[in-house]
Short mmCIF file of C-alpha atoms in Angstrom, two decimals:
data_model
loop_
_atom_site.label_atom_id
_atom_site.label_comp_id
_atom_site.label_asym_id
_atom_site.label_seq_id
_atom_site.Cartn_x
_atom_site.Cartn_y
_atom_site.Cartn_z
CA UNK A 29 36.19 31.79 -41.55
CA UNK A 30 34.62 34.71 -39.58
CA UNK A 31 33.82 33.74 -36.13
CA UNK A 32 31.32 35.71 -33.82
CA UNK A 33 31.59 36.40 -30.10
CA UNK A 34 29.06 33.73 -29.55
CA UNK A 35 31.17 31.24 -31.34
CA UNK A 36 34.09 31.84 -28.87
CA UNK A 37 31.78 31.71 -25.91
CA UNK A 38 30.49 28.50 -27.02
CA UNK A 39 33.81 27.10 -27.45
CA UNK A 40 34.67 28.14 -24.14
CA UNK A 41 31.46 26.36 -22.70
CA UNK A 42 32.63 23.21 -24.57
CA UNK A 43 36.13 23.17 -23.15
CA UNK A 44 34.98 23.96 -19.74
CA UNK A 45 32.56 21.12 -19.70
CA UNK A 46 35.30 18.66 -21.21
CA UNK A 47 38.28 19.88 -19.27
CA UNK A 48 37.67 22.50 -16.48
CA UNK A 49 38.49 26.21 -16.05
CA UNK A 50 42.00 25.89 -16.76
CA UNK A 51 41.90 24.64 -20.31
CA UNK A 52 39.78 27.58 -20.98
CA UNK A 53 42.55 29.72 -22.69
CA UNK A 54 42.91 31.69 -25.74
CA UNK A 55 45.50 29.19 -27.46
CA UNK A 56 43.36 26.24 -26.58
CA UNK A 57 40.11 27.56 -28.01
CA UNK A 58 41.74 28.94 -30.93
CA UNK A 59 43.34 25.57 -31.82
CA UNK A 60 39.86 23.90 -31.38
CA UNK A 61 38.11 26.43 -33.73
CA UNK A 62 41.22 26.18 -36.16
CA UNK A 63 41.76 29.93 -36.36
CA UNK A 64 44.35 32.44 -34.96
CA UNK A 65 44.59 33.85 -31.60
CA UNK A 66 44.18 37.15 -32.93
CA UNK A 67 40.58 36.58 -33.79
CA UNK A 68 39.66 36.21 -30.05
CA UNK A 69 41.21 39.87 -29.32
CA UNK A 70 38.85 41.05 -32.06
CA UNK A 71 36.00 40.13 -29.82
CA UNK A 72 37.50 40.30 -26.25
CA UNK A 73 40.09 42.06 -24.31
CA UNK A 74 41.15 39.11 -22.31
CA UNK A 75 40.30 35.68 -20.95
CA UNK A 76 38.45 37.40 -18.03
CA UNK A 77 36.20 39.08 -20.49
CA UNK A 78 35.48 35.90 -22.11
CA UNK A 79 34.76 34.16 -18.65
CA UNK A 80 32.45 36.92 -17.71
CA UNK A 81 30.51 36.62 -21.15
CA UNK A 82 29.90 32.92 -20.56
CA UNK A 83 28.36 34.08 -17.07
CA UNK A 84 26.24 36.88 -19.08
CA UNK A 85 24.81 34.20 -21.36
CA UNK A 86 23.64 32.55 -18.41
CA UNK A 87 24.87 29.17 -19.65
CA UNK A 88 27.37 28.53 -16.98
CA UNK A 89 26.05 27.75 -13.36
CA UNK A 90 28.30 29.15 -10.83
CA UNK A 91 29.25 25.92 -9.47
CA UNK A 92 30.49 24.48 -12.38
CA UNK A 93 33.31 27.30 -12.20
CA UNK A 94 34.83 25.79 -9.08
CA UNK A 95 37.65 23.83 -9.86
CA UNK A 96 37.20 20.05 -9.39
CA UNK A 97 40.22 18.13 -8.48
CA UNK A 98 41.03 15.08 -10.59
#
């Protein structure tokens, strides 16, 4: 399966909504997408670049990035 940068961003947004910022990790997203972590690094340098891309897409309101205590 060939994933796009947007696929990774959407997976990150989904995980953020479900579990919070700490679960937006490469290995967690790769498992959810059923693909190797190497695919991630084809599109992003690191997790920070993914998070920046999520903001760039304008799909993540800043307050949702604040960690919520459970």
